[in-house]
Coordinates of C-alpha atoms and ligand atoms in Angstrom, one line a residue:
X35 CA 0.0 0.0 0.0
X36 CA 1.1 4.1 -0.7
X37 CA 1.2 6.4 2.0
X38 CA -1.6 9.4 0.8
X39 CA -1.5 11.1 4.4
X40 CA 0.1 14.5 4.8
X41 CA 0.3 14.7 8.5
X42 CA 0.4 11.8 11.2
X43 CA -1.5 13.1 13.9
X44 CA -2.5 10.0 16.3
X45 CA -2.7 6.6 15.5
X46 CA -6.5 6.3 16.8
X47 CA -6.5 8.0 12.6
X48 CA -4.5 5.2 11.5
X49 CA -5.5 1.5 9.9
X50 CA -3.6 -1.6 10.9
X51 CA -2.2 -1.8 6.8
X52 CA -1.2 1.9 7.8
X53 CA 1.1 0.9 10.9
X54 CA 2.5 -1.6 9.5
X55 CA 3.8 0.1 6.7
X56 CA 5.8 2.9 8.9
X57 CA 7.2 0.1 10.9
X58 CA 8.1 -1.8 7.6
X59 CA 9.5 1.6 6.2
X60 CA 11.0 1.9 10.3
X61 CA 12.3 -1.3 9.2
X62 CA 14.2 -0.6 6.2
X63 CA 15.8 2.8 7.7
X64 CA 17.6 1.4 10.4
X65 CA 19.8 0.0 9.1
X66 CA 21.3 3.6 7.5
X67 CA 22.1 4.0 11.5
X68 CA 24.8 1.5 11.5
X69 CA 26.9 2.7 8.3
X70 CA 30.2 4.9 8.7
X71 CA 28.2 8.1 7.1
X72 CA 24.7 7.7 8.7
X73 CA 23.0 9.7 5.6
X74 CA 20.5 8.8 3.0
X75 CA 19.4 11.7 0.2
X76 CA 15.5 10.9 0.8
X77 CA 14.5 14.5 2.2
X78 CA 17.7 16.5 0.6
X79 CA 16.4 19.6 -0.3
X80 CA 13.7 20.1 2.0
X81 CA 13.2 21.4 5.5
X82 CA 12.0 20.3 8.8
X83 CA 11.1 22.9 11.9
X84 CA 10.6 20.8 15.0
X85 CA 7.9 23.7 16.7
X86 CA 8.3 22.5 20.6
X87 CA 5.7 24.2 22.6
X88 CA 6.9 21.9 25.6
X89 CA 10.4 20.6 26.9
X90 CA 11.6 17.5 25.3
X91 CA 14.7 15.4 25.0
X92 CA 14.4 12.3 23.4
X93 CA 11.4 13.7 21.0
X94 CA 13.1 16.9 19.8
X95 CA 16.7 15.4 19.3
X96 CA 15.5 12.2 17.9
X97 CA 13.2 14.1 15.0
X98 CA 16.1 16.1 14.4
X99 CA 18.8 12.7 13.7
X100 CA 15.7 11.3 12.2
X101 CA 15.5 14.6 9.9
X102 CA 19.9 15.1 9.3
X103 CA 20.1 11.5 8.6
X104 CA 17.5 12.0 5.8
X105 CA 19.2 15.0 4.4
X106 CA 16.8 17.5 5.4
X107 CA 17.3 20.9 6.9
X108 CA 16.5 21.0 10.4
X109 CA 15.4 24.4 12.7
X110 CA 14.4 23.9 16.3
X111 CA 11.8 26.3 17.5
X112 CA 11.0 26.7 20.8
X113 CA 8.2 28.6 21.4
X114 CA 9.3 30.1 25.2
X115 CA 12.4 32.0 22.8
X116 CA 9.9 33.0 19.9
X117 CA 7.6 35.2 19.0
X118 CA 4.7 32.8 21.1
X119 CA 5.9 35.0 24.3
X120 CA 5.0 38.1 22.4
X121 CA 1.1 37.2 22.0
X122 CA 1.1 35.3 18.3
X123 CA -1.1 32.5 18.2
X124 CA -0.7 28.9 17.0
X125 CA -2.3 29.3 13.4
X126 CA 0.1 32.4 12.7
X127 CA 3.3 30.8 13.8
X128 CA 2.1 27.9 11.6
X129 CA 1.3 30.0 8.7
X130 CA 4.7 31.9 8.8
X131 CA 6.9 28.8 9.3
X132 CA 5.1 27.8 6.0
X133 CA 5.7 31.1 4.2
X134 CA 9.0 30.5 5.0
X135 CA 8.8 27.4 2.7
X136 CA 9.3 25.0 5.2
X137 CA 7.8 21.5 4.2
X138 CA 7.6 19.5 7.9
X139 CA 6.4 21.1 10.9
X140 CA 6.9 18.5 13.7
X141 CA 4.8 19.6 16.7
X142 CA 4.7 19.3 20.7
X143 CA 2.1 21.3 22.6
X144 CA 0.2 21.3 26.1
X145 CA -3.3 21.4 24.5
X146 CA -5.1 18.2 23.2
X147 CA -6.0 18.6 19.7
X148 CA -2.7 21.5 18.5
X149 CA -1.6 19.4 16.2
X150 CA -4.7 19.3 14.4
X151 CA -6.0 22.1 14.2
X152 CA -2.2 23.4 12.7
X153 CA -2.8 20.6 10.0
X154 CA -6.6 22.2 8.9
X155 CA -4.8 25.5 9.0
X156 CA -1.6 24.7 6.8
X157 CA -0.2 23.0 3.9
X158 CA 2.6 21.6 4.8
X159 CA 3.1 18.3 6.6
X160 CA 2.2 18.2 10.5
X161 CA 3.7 15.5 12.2
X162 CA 2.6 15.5 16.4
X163 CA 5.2 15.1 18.4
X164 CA 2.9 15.3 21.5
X165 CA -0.3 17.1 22.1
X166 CA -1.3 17.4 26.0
X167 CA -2.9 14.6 27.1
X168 CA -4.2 13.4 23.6
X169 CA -1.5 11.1 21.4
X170 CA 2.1 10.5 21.2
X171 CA 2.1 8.4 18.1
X172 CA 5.5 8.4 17.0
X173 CA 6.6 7.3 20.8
X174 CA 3.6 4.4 20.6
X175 CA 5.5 3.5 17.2
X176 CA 8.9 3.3 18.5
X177 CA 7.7 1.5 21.3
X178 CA 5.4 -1.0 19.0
X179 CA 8.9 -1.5 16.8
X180 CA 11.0 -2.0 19.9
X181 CA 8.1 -5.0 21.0
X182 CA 8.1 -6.6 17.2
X183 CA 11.9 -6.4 17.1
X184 CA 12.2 -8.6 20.7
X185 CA 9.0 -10.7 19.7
X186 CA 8.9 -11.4 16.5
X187 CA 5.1 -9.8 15.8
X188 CA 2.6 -8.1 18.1
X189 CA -0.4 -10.1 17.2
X190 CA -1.6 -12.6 20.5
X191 CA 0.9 -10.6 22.9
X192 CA 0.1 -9.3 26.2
X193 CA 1.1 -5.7 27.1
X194 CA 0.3 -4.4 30.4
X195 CA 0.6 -0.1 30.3
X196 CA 1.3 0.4 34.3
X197 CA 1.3 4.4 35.9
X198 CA -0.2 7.9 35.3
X199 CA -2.6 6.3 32.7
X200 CA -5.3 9.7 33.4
X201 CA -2.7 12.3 32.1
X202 CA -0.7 10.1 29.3
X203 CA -0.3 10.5 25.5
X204 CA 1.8 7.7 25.1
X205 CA -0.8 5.5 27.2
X206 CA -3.3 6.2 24.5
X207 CA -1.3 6.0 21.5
X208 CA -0.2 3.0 22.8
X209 CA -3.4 1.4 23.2
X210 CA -4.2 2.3 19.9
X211 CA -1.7 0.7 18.4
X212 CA -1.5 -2.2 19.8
X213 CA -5.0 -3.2 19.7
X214 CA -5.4 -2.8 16.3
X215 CA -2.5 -4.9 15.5
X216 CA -3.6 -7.6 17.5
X217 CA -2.1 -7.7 21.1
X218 CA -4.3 -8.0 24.5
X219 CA -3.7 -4.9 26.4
X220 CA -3.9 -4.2 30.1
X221 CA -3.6 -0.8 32.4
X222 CA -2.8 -0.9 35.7
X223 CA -3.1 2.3 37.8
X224 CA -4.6 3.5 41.6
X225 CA -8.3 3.6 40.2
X226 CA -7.8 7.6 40.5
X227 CA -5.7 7.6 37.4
X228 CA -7.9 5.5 35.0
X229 CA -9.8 7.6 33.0
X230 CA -13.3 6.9 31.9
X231 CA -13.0 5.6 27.9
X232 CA -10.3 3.2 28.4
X233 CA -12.4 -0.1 28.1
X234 CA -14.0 1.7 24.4
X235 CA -10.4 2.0 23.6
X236 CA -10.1 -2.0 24.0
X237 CA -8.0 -2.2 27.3
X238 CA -8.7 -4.8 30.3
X239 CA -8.4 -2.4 33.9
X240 CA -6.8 -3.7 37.1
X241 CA -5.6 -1.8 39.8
X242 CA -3.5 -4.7 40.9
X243 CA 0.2 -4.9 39.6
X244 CA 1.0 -8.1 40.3
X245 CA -2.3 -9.4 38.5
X246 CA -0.9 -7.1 35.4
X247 CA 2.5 -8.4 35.5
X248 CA 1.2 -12.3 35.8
X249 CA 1.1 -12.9 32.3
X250 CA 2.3 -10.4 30.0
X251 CA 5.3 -10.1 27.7
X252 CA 6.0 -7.4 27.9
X253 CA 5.3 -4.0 30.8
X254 CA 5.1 -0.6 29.5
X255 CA 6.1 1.9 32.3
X256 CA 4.9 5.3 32.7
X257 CA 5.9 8.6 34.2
X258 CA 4.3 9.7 37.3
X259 CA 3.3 13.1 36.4
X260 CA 2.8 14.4 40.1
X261 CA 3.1 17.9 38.5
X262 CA -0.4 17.4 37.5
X263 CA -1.5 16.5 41.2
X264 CA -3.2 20.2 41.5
X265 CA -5.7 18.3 44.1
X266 CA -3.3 16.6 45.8
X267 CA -5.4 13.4 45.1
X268 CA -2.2 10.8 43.9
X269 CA -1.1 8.8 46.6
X270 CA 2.4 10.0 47.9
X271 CA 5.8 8.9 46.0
X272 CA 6.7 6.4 48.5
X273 CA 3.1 4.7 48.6
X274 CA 3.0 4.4 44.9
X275 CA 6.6 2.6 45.0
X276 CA 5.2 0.2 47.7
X277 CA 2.0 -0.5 45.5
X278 CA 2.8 -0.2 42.0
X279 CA 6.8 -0.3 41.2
X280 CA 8.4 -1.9 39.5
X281 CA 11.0 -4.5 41.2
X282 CA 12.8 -7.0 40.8
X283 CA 10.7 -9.0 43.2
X284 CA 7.9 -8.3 41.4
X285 CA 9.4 -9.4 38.1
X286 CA 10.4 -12.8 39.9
X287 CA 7.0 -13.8 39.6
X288 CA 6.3 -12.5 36.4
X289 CA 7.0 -14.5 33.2
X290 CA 11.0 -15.3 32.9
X291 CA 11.5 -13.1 29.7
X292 CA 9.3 -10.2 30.3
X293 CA 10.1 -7.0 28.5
X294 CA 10.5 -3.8 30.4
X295 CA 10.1 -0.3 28.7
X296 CA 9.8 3.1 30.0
X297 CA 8.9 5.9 27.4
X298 CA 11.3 8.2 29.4
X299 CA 12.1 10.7 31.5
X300 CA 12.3 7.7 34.6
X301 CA 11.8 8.9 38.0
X302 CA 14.0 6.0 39.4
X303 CA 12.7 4.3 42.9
X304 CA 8.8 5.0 41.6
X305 CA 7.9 4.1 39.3
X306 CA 10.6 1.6 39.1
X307 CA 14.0 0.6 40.7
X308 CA 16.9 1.5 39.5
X309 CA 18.4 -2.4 39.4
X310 CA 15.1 -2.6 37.0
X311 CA 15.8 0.2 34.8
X312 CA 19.5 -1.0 34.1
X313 CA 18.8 -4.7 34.0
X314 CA 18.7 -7.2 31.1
X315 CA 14.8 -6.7 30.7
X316 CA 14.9 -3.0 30.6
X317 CA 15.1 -2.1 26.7
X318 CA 14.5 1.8 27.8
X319 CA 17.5 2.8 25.3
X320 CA 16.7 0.6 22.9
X321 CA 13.8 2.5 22.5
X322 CA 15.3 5.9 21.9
X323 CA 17.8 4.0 19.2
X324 CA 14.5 2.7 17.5
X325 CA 13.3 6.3 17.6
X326 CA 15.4 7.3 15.2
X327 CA 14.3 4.5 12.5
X328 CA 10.9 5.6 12.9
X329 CA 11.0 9.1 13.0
X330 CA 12.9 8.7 9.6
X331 CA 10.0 6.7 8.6
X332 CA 7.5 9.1 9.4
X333 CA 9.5 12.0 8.0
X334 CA 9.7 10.2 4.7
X335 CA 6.1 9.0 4.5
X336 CA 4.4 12.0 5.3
X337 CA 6.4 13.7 2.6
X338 CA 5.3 11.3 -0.1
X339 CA 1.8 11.7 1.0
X340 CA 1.8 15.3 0.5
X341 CA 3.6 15.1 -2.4
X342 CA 0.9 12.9 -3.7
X343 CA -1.8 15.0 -2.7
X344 CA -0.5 18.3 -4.6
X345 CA -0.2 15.9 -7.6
X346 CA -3.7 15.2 -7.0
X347 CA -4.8 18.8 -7.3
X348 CA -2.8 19.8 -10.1
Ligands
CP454 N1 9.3 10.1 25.7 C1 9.3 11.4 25.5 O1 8.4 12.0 24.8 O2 10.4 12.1 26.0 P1 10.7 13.6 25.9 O3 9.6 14.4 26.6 O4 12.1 13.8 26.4 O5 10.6 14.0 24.4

């Protein structure tokens, strides 16, 4: 199948034929990593402005290897050192990035739904990079690539999501993506942090972690974001530890080769130990290698699909 999309704005969007072809096209790129001069001349000639209304490390620099290693040009915005501060909206930062003939803008913003309204008000490609508590797709991706690498397929596999399920992109992305390409997903949270929607999504609920580590293959581990705890309803760092961590006790019942991930930043000793982060089943920076691959296929894809669409017009 062709690529016709111009943007990738969440993978609820998405068809199973369409995620398998980034991570087939994932697939292909990653190679390119592993040569002496990491550089293909798929994007030479065109431009990419990474538009980060949030902080971000792994996202921002990966997007921009992703990018160089595609040949593009590459401009980091951050909007706290632009013109944002001085009053101009979304749509008119979008709008001049794109009179300045850029052809990528790749997106991270507080609000649910930024990246799509920049898509209805632009013609260039708008890839989300993380839009408040809405979708992370491309971390979902990298994350789905890492699992198909170490399992061979995703189809029949158990994935439990465990943490700050109420306030995470990369919870629902994940969901979405996994589901539709076959695995049985679980989230495991203090019932506080469940959000309503979550069974619609396709997701089994438990609030018990051992139950969610029985029998999966792999556990996705989130942030705690206690930043978000305005009410001061989450239960304390400590308690969580005690009731939802991840240990290496824990893991000692769960199945012998289970996966651990983490979609980054780790607040070691809660939501898991340190031993776990930096042991054999942690494959947290194999993730962030694997970012690249799929960034590059994102970058590339959504470029072909608007390139298709303007020959469609004219
Ligand atoms: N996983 C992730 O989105 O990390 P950053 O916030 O550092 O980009």
């Amino acid at each position: 199948m062709a690529w016709i999309r111009k943007d990738l704005l969440g993978l609820e969007d998405l068809n199973k034929e369409e995620i398998e072809l980034i991570l087939n096209t994932a697939e292909s790129f990653k190679e390119v990593s592993t040569r002496e001069i990491k550089k293909v001349p798929a994007l030479r000639g065109k431009t990419v402005v990474n538009l980060f209304y949030e902080p971000s490390t792994r996202t921002r620099v990966s997007f921009e290897v992703a990018a160089k290693r595609l040949s593009a040009d590459v401009i980091n915005i951050a909007a706290q050192e632009s013109s944002v501060r001085k009053g101009e909206t979304l749509i008119d930062t979008g709008r001049n990035i794109e009179a300045l003939k850029a052809d990528i803008i790749v997106i991270r913003h507080s609000a649910s739904g930024a990246a799509a309204i920049l898509a209805r008000n632009v013609s260039v490609s708008v890839i989300n990079a993380g839009d408040g508590w809405h979708e992370h797709p491309t971390q979902a991706l990298l994350d789905i690539f890492t699992l198909k690498e170490k399992l061979g397929s995703i189809e029949g596999f158990k994935v439990s999501i465990v943490g700050d399920i109420a306030h995470s992109r990369v919870a629902r992305s994940n969901i979405w993506g996994l589901t539709k390409l076959g695995a049985e997903v679980t989230v495991c949270a203090p019932r506080i942090l469940i959000p309503p929607g979550i069974e619609e999504m396709g997701a089994k609920i438990t609030d018990n972690i051992d139950e969610a580590l029985s029998c999966a293959d792999a556990v996705n581990v989130l942030r705690m974001q206690f930043e978000r705890d305005e009410e001061n309803a989450f239960p304390d760092q400590l308690d969580y530890f005690k009731k939802f961590g991840i240990t290496e006790e824990r893991l000692k019942k769960a199945k012998k080769n289970i996966i651990v991930m983490h979609p980054g930043p780790i607040n070691r000793g809660i939501e898991m130990s340190s031993a776990v982060a930096d042991s054999p089943s942690s494959v947290i920076l194999e993730q962030v290698t694997n970012g690249i691959a799929v960034r590059m296929a994102v970058l590339f894809l959504v470029s072909q699909g608007h390139d298709q669409k303007n020959d469609n017009i004219n």
